[in-house]
Amino acid sequence: AAEAAPESPGPAVGAWRPGGARSPLRAIGDAIALQNFERADLLIAAHLRAVRAAGDRPDDEADLVRLQAISAAQTGRIDTAIARLEQSLTLAGRPELRAHLNYLLALLVTKRKDDTEAARTYYRRGLECLDAPGADAPAERAWILNGLALAAAIDARETEDAERREALFKEAFDLEFAAFRLVRDLPGDSAFYLRYNLSHNLAFLLQITGRHQQAEEFLRSVSSTMLSTGRQDFFVLHHYAIAVLQLRRGSHEQAAATFAAAVRVAGALRDSFHVEKLLAAAAYTDLRRGDHSGAVRHYRDAARTARRLCDEEAFAQDLAGLLWALTLGDARWDGHTLA
């Protein structure tokens, strides 16, 4: 059974104006992003009471219940999250919001319950919402097409029927390209992120079908405009993806140089999380190309970074890699190895 909504009194708030600057949705979203779920649930409960007291605000109420669902999903309460999204659908009136709720339901049943058929049902309902007169949400439609492509790719990887696998991969490619065309020229950060997501999904499809060189060329071509914005955070992610593709097709020297460029930029950004991941990837690349001393250096730096981040799992993996690299290189190691 679904868990009851939080009933804690929480802060006293007044109903905000729809679309106004005082909308609490951003504050609630920030609390969820920072994993402060208790604060998020208190804010949601308080604003739900205020909206219900004001009356005649079904879409605002639906949005708040949607955030309840996201908070529940983030803390592993999947059945509760699905129930909240279904509840939100009974409230929502705007076609764009109804489409988004169906998209979220599809995503949950795909990623948490491995039910691609149920997901397709929700995705198609979402598309039907966007076919309503006056609905204008190309980005939402693109997300739904992206979700359908994900379902097709999952089914393709699981089937043992070669003919069906080929048809499903073709369906996934067609859906991803259709989604990309919808948002190719859309302005704004959300469209930028969606284009990034779609381009990497397309590259991944090329990769899992064995076309590593094509995946790299495609990713370079679609990323040129994004790179021209000068966003260094995107540079890091882009070069990481390119380096992985180079590594997969055996171009170890190129991959090492690409990882090194990404490490430099991530370091300048003081992005320790990505620095650790990139150093570990660079170390693995060194091992593949027989550069044991390079692997020792990179694994040591990765382990030191993981230790500063208090990331025990990453530290253990980096330490194991370091010891293996030292062993392969016939190098001595002792208690001062990570000093």
Tab-separated table of C-alpha atoms in Angstrom:
chain	number	residue	atom	x	y	z
A	1	ALA	CA	0.000	0.000	0.000
A	2	ALA	CA	1.152	3.531	-0.713
A	3	GLU	CA	2.583	5.433	2.211
A	4	ALA	CA	0.623	8.353	3.607
A	5	ALA	CA	1.680	11.873	2.620
A	6	PRO	CA	3.717	13.741	5.233
A	7	GLU	CA	1.420	15.299	7.823
A	8	SER	CA	4.012	17.280	9.769
A	9	PRO	CA	2.827	20.871	10.342
A	10	GLY	CA	5.921	22.294	8.644
A	11	PRO	CA	6.380	25.991	7.872
A	12	ALA	CA	3.418	28.336	7.546
A	13	VAL	CA	3.180	29.521	3.938
A	14	GLY	CA	0.750	31.420	1.763
A	15	ALA	CA	-0.451	30.339	-1.654
A	16	TRP	CA	1.799	31.672	-4.390
A	17	ARG	CA	0.642	33.150	-7.669
A	18	PRO	CA	0.848	30.696	-10.591
A	19	GLY	CA	3.960	31.460	-12.603
A	20	GLY	CA	5.007	34.156	-10.148
A	21	ALA	CA	8.486	34.824	-8.822
A	22	ARG	CA	7.522	33.394	-5.416
A	23	SER	CA	6.798	29.900	-6.735
A	24	PRO	CA	8.196	27.355	-4.245
A	25	LEU	CA	8.861	24.731	-6.912
A	26	ARG	CA	12.488	25.786	-7.402
A	27	ALA	CA	13.207	25.724	-3.647
A	28	ILE	CA	11.641	22.279	-3.356
A	29	GLY	CA	13.545	21.061	-6.409
A	30	ASP	CA	16.795	22.385	-4.934
A	31	ALA	CA	16.122	20.549	-1.666
A	32	ILE	CA	15.561	17.291	-3.574
A	33	ALA	CA	18.710	17.852	-5.656
A	34	LEU	CA	20.708	18.359	-2.455
A	35	GLN	CA	19.102	15.184	-1.027
A	36	ASN	CA	17.511	17.155	1.795
A	37	PHE	CA	14.342	15.105	1.496
A	38	GLU	CA	12.986	16.003	4.930
A	39	ARG	CA	13.028	19.707	4.015
A	40	ALA	CA	11.516	18.944	0.613
A	41	ASP	CA	8.656	16.942	2.144
A	42	LEU	CA	7.946	19.631	4.746
A	43	LEU	CA	7.811	22.352	2.083
A	44	ILE	CA	5.602	20.248	-0.174
A	45	ALA	CA	3.150	19.445	2.634
A	46	ALA	CA	2.939	23.108	3.695
A	47	HIS	CA	2.378	24.392	0.170
A	48	LEU	CA	-0.161	21.673	-0.555
A	49	ARG	CA	-2.230	22.861	2.396
A	50	ALA	CA	-1.984	26.470	1.181
A	51	VAL	CA	-2.944	25.620	-2.410
A	52	ARG	CA	-5.855	23.439	-1.333
A	53	ALA	CA	-7.072	26.191	0.988
A	54	ALA	CA	-6.937	28.697	-1.890
A	55	GLY	CA	-9.015	26.352	-4.078
A	56	ASP	CA	-9.229	25.917	-7.837
A	57	ARG	CA	-5.473	25.304	-8.339
A	58	PRO	CA	-5.442	21.732	-9.730
A	59	ASP	CA	-2.278	22.110	-11.826
A	60	ASP	CA	-0.325	23.644	-8.954
A	61	GLU	CA	-1.519	20.865	-6.661
A	62	ALA	CA	-0.554	18.305	-9.310
A	63	ASP	CA	2.937	19.843	-9.553
A	64	LEU	CA	3.434	19.561	-5.796
A	65	VAL	CA	2.254	15.951	-5.731
A	66	ARG	CA	4.657	15.295	-8.633
A	67	LEU	CA	7.500	16.573	-6.457
A	68	GLN	CA	6.314	14.286	-3.656
A	69	ALA	CA	6.679	11.418	-6.127
A	70	ILE	CA	10.196	12.453	-7.113
A	71	SER	CA	11.229	12.690	-3.467
A	72	ALA	CA	9.787	9.225	-2.821
A	73	ALA	CA	11.570	7.747	-5.858
A	74	GLN	CA	14.890	9.242	-4.774
A	75	THR	CA	14.590	7.485	-1.410
A	76	GLY	CA	13.691	4.115	-2.927
A	77	ARG	CA	9.918	4.214	-2.302
A	78	ILE	CA	9.043	3.298	-5.875
A	79	ASP	CA	5.476	2.082	-5.288
A	80	THR	CA	4.742	5.290	-3.369
A	81	ALA	CA	6.237	7.356	-6.186
A	82	ILE	CA	4.081	5.626	-8.795
A	83	ALA	CA	0.960	6.131	-6.648
A	84	ARG	CA	1.762	9.837	-6.255
A	85	LEU	CA	2.248	10.288	-10.005
A	86	GLU	CA	-1.053	8.525	-10.697
A	87	GLN	CA	-2.689	10.855	-8.148
A	88	SER	CA	-1.091	13.845	-9.852
A	89	LEU	CA	-2.557	12.723	-13.177
A	90	THR	CA	-6.056	12.840	-11.699
A	91	LEU	CA	-5.456	16.508	-10.847
A	92	ALA	CA	-3.498	17.868	-13.810
A	93	GLY	CA	-5.302	19.655	-16.603
A	94	ARG	CA	-2.569	21.132	-18.835
A	95	PRO	CA	-1.667	18.709	-21.657
A	96	GLU	CA	2.043	19.458	-21.238
A	97	LEU	CA	1.933	18.589	-17.534
A	98	ARG	CA	-0.069	15.421	-18.164
A	99	ALA	CA	2.470	14.401	-20.811
A	100	HIS	CA	5.326	14.988	-18.370
A	101	LEU	CA	3.634	12.913	-15.661
A	102	ASN	CA	3.171	10.022	-18.083
A	103	TYR	CA	6.844	10.359	-19.034
A	104	LEU	CA	7.906	10.122	-15.377
A	105	LEU	CA	5.699	7.075	-14.821
A	106	ALA	CA	7.199	5.388	-17.873
A	107	LEU	CA	10.711	6.157	-16.703
A	108	LEU	CA	10.031	4.677	-13.268
A	109	VAL	CA	8.575	1.419	-14.547
A	110	THR	CA	11.428	1.104	-17.054
A	111	LYS	CA	14.360	1.777	-14.749
A	112	ARG	CA	13.028	0.417	-11.463
A	113	LYS	CA	10.699	-2.383	-12.563
A	114	ASP	CA	12.194	-3.388	-15.973
A	115	ASP	CA	8.715	-3.292	-17.515
A	116	THR	CA	9.182	-1.868	-21.008
A	117	GLU	CA	5.662	-2.724	-22.148
A	118	ALA	CA	4.046	-0.774	-19.313
A	119	ALA	CA	6.490	2.044	-20.047
A	120	ARG	CA	5.425	2.160	-23.697
A	121	THR	CA	1.805	2.505	-22.601
A	122	TYR	CA	2.657	5.570	-20.516
A	123	TYR	CA	4.856	7.062	-23.232
A	124	ARG	CA	2.067	6.717	-25.810
A	125	ARG	CA	-0.413	8.320	-23.428
A	126	GLY	CA	2.042	11.173	-23.050
A	127	LEU	CA	2.213	11.643	-26.821
A	128	GLU	CA	-1.594	11.614	-26.980
A	129	CYS	CA	-1.640	14.453	-24.429
A	130	LEU	CA	0.660	16.497	-26.663
A	131	ASP	CA	-1.616	15.912	-29.654
A	132	ALA	CA	-4.319	17.951	-27.890
A	133	PRO	CA	-5.274	21.283	-29.520
A	134	GLY	CA	-3.043	24.098	-28.306
A	135	ALA	CA	-0.370	21.875	-26.806
A	136	ASP	CA	3.091	23.139	-27.749
A	137	ALA	CA	5.935	21.300	-26.015
A	138	PRO	CA	8.583	20.045	-28.460
A	139	ALA	CA	11.052	19.368	-25.643
A	140	GLU	CA	8.526	17.210	-23.771
A	141	ARG	CA	7.757	15.306	-26.967
A	142	ALA	CA	11.501	14.791	-27.504
A	143	TRP	CA	11.925	13.396	-23.983
A	144	ILE	CA	9.091	10.934	-24.618
A	145	LEU	CA	10.591	9.824	-27.953
A	146	ASN	CA	13.897	9.405	-26.130
A	147	GLY	CA	12.133	7.197	-23.583
A	148	LEU	CA	10.590	5.048	-26.298
A	149	ALA	CA	14.055	4.689	-27.829
A	150	LEU	CA	15.394	3.546	-24.455
A	151	ALA	CA	12.682	0.890	-24.214
A	152	ALA	CA	13.494	-0.338	-27.728
A	153	ALA	CA	17.228	-0.480	-26.964
A	154	ILE	CA	16.621	-2.428	-23.739
A	155	ASP	CA	14.454	-4.961	-25.561
A	156	ALA	CA	17.020	-5.211	-28.374
A	157	ARG	CA	19.803	-6.088	-25.965
A	158	GLU	CA	17.684	-8.732	-24.233
A	159	THR	CA	16.262	-10.572	-27.242
A	160	GLU	CA	18.002	-13.601	-28.760
A	161	ASP	CA	16.177	-13.150	-32.072
A	162	ALA	CA	18.703	-11.495	-34.415
A	163	GLU	CA	16.041	-10.153	-36.788
A	164	ARG	CA	14.005	-8.643	-33.961
A	165	ARG	CA	17.161	-7.188	-32.410
A	166	GLU	CA	18.050	-5.415	-35.648
A	167	ALA	CA	14.502	-4.045	-36.010
A	168	LEU	CA	14.472	-2.772	-32.410
A	169	PHE	CA	17.837	-1.045	-32.774
A	170	LYS	CA	16.593	0.603	-35.981
A	171	GLU	CA	13.479	1.752	-34.119
A	172	ALA	CA	15.663	3.181	-31.338
A	173	PHE	CA	17.845	5.071	-33.834
A	174	ASP	CA	14.819	6.479	-35.660
A	175	LEU	CA	13.225	7.667	-32.410
A	176	GLU	CA	16.429	9.295	-31.131
A	177	PHE	CA	16.997	11.137	-34.419
A	178	ALA	CA	13.372	12.303	-34.459
A	179	ALA	CA	13.784	13.606	-30.898
A	180	PHE	CA	17.027	15.384	-31.778
A	181	ARG	CA	15.440	17.114	-34.771
A	182	LEU	CA	12.699	18.478	-32.512
A	183	VAL	CA	15.128	20.314	-30.237
A	184	ARG	CA	18.074	20.972	-32.539
A	185	ASP	CA	17.446	24.728	-32.647
A	186	LEU	CA	15.602	25.282	-29.348
A	187	PRO	CA	17.154	27.947	-27.065
A	188	GLY	CA	17.704	27.676	-23.322
A	189	ASP	CA	19.591	25.526	-20.821
A	190	SER	CA	16.980	22.759	-20.695
A	191	ALA	CA	17.124	22.319	-24.479
A	192	PHE	CA	20.947	22.379	-24.288
A	193	TYR	CA	20.897	19.554	-21.746
A	194	LEU	CA	18.380	17.576	-23.794
A	195	ARG	CA	20.524	17.868	-26.937
A	196	TYR	CA	23.512	16.705	-24.900
A	197	ASN	CA	21.523	13.749	-23.569
A	198	LEU	CA	20.198	12.758	-26.992
A	199	SER	CA	23.564	13.059	-28.728
A	200	HIS	CA	25.202	10.791	-26.166
A	201	ASN	CA	22.331	8.316	-26.384
A	202	LEU	CA	22.787	8.146	-30.150
A	203	ALA	CA	26.521	7.670	-29.729
A	204	PHE	CA	25.831	4.907	-27.204
A	205	LEU	CA	23.522	3.150	-29.670
A	206	LEU	CA	26.267	3.285	-32.283
A	207	GLN	CA	28.721	1.962	-29.722
A	208	ILE	CA	26.648	-1.030	-28.578
A	209	THR	CA	26.068	-1.981	-32.209
A	210	GLY	CA	29.847	-2.072	-32.689
A	211	ARG	CA	30.281	1.165	-34.650
A	212	HIS	CA	32.810	2.892	-32.371
A	213	GLN	CA	34.414	5.087	-35.046
A	214	GLN	CA	31.010	6.284	-36.246
A	215	ALA	CA	29.992	6.972	-32.650
A	216	GLU	CA	33.047	9.185	-32.137
A	217	GLU	CA	32.541	11.044	-35.420
A	218	PHE	CA	28.862	11.609	-34.650
A	219	LEU	CA	29.574	12.856	-31.144
A	220	ARG	CA	32.208	15.266	-32.426
A	221	SER	CA	29.901	16.622	-35.127
A	222	VAL	CA	26.870	17.247	-32.905
A	223	SER	CA	28.971	18.584	-30.039
A	224	SER	CA	30.808	21.279	-32.001
A	225	THR	CA	28.089	23.871	-31.389
A	226	MET	CA	27.901	23.026	-27.693
A	227	LEU	CA	31.678	23.261	-27.353
A	228	SER	CA	31.615	26.679	-29.004
A	229	THR	CA	29.688	28.015	-25.990
A	230	GLY	CA	32.922	27.800	-23.998
A	231	ARG	CA	31.334	25.823	-21.163
A	232	GLN	CA	34.250	24.018	-19.555
A	233	ASP	CA	31.996	21.597	-17.685
A	234	PHE	CA	30.675	20.354	-21.024
A	235	PHE	CA	34.266	20.080	-22.329
A	236	VAL	CA	35.056	17.635	-19.506
A	237	LEU	CA	32.042	15.393	-20.175
A	238	HIS	CA	32.512	15.546	-23.949
A	239	HIS	CA	36.183	14.559	-23.789
A	240	TYR	CA	35.439	11.764	-21.338
A	241	ALA	CA	32.885	10.304	-23.758
A	242	ILE	CA	35.257	10.644	-26.725
A	243	ALA	CA	38.119	9.028	-24.802
A	244	VAL	CA	35.938	6.047	-23.857
A	245	LEU	CA	35.051	5.524	-27.524
A	246	GLN	CA	38.718	5.763	-28.512
A	247	LEU	CA	39.596	3.234	-25.828
A	248	ARG	CA	36.868	0.852	-26.984
A	249	ARG	CA	38.205	0.817	-30.550
A	250	GLY	CA	41.779	0.255	-29.387
A	251	SER	CA	43.182	3.764	-30.009
A	252	HIS	CA	44.986	3.818	-26.669
A	253	GLU	CA	47.366	6.693	-27.400
A	254	GLN	CA	44.517	8.941	-28.540
A	255	ALA	CA	42.431	7.956	-25.519
A	256	ALA	CA	45.308	8.755	-23.149
A	257	ALA	CA	45.722	12.232	-24.672
A	258	THR	CA	41.971	12.919	-24.529
A	259	PHE	CA	41.691	11.796	-20.908
A	260	ALA	CA	44.702	13.996	-20.038
A	261	ALA	CA	43.026	17.062	-21.576
A	262	ALA	CA	39.847	16.384	-19.604
A	263	VAL	CA	41.812	15.935	-16.357
A	264	ARG	CA	43.458	19.331	-16.827
A	265	VAL	CA	40.152	21.119	-17.336
A	266	ALA	CA	38.389	19.278	-14.497
A	267	GLY	CA	41.305	20.175	-12.230
A	268	ALA	CA	41.066	23.842	-13.205
A	269	LEU	CA	37.344	23.698	-12.376
A	270	ARG	CA	38.187	22.080	-9.027
A	271	ASP	CA	35.741	19.336	-9.902
A	272	SER	CA	37.227	16.611	-7.716
A	273	PHE	CA	34.464	14.126	-8.498
A	274	HIS	CA	35.248	14.105	-12.219
A	275	VAL	CA	38.994	14.399	-11.607
A	276	GLU	CA	38.934	11.077	-9.731
A	277	LYS	CA	36.899	9.323	-12.428
A	278	LEU	CA	39.108	10.676	-15.209
A	279	LEU	CA	42.350	9.764	-13.433
A	280	ALA	CA	41.122	6.208	-12.889
A	281	ALA	CA	40.124	5.958	-16.556
A	282	ALA	CA	43.511	7.361	-17.614
A	283	ALA	CA	45.243	4.792	-15.406
A	284	TYR	CA	43.269	1.937	-16.970
A	285	THR	CA	44.199	3.275	-20.409
A	286	ASP	CA	47.875	3.310	-19.374
A	287	LEU	CA	47.607	-0.353	-18.398
A	288	ARG	CA	46.064	-1.202	-21.767
A	289	ARG	CA	48.941	0.482	-23.603
A	290	GLY	CA	51.612	-1.059	-21.359
A	291	ASP	CA	52.621	2.144	-19.556
A	292	HIS	CA	52.844	0.783	-16.018
A	293	SER	CA	54.578	3.828	-14.541
A	294	GLY	CA	51.868	6.085	-15.985
A	295	ALA	CA	49.216	3.794	-14.512
A	296	VAL	CA	50.912	3.962	-11.103
A	297	ARG	CA	50.963	7.758	-11.223
A	298	HIS	CA	47.339	8.082	-12.308
A	299	TYR	CA	45.973	5.448	-9.897
A	300	ARG	CA	47.909	7.064	-7.032
A	301	ASP	CA	46.459	10.496	-7.829
A	302	ALA	CA	42.974	8.987	-8.241
A	303	ALA	CA	43.226	7.236	-4.868
A	304	ARG	CA	44.383	10.424	-3.173
A	305	THR	CA	41.460	12.301	-4.690
A	306	ALA	CA	38.989	9.585	-3.624
A	307	ARG	CA	40.391	9.748	-0.107
A	308	ARG	CA	39.806	13.514	0.011
A	309	LEU	CA	36.261	12.943	-1.249
A	310	CYS	CA	35.697	10.245	1.417
A	311	ASP	CA	34.548	7.947	-1.403
A	312	GLU	CA	35.392	4.539	0.069
A	313	GLU	CA	34.310	2.512	-2.951
A	314	ALA	CA	36.339	4.592	-5.405
A	315	PHE	CA	39.328	4.593	-3.041
A	316	ALA	CA	39.253	0.783	-2.805
A	317	GLN	CA	39.060	0.432	-6.600
A	318	ASP	CA	41.853	2.941	-7.196
A	319	LEU	CA	44.047	1.306	-4.552
A	320	ALA	CA	43.525	-2.123	-6.149
A	321	GLY	CA	44.451	-0.647	-9.528
A	322	LEU	CA	47.549	0.991	-8.050
A	323	LEU	CA	48.772	-2.264	-6.496
A	324	TRP	CA	48.157	-4.127	-9.747
A	325	ALA	CA	50.054	-1.499	-11.759
A	326	LEU	CA	52.969	-1.654	-9.295
A	327	THR	CA	53.004	-5.444	-9.547
A	328	LEU	CA	52.978	-5.433	-13.362
A	329	GLY	CA	55.780	-2.874	-13.399
A	330	ASP	CA	57.878	-4.845	-10.892
A	331	ALA	CA	57.969	-1.716	-8.723
A	332	ARG	CA	58.346	-1.638	-4.974
A	333	TRP	CA	55.533	-0.403	-2.785
A	334	ASP	CA	55.215	0.221	0.893
A	335	GLY	CA	53.237	2.201	3.467
A	336	HIS	CA	54.372	5.474	1.882
A	337	THR	CA	52.954	4.671	-1.539
A	338	LEU	CA	49.977	7.007	-1.042
A	339	ALA	CA	51.753	9.565	1.128
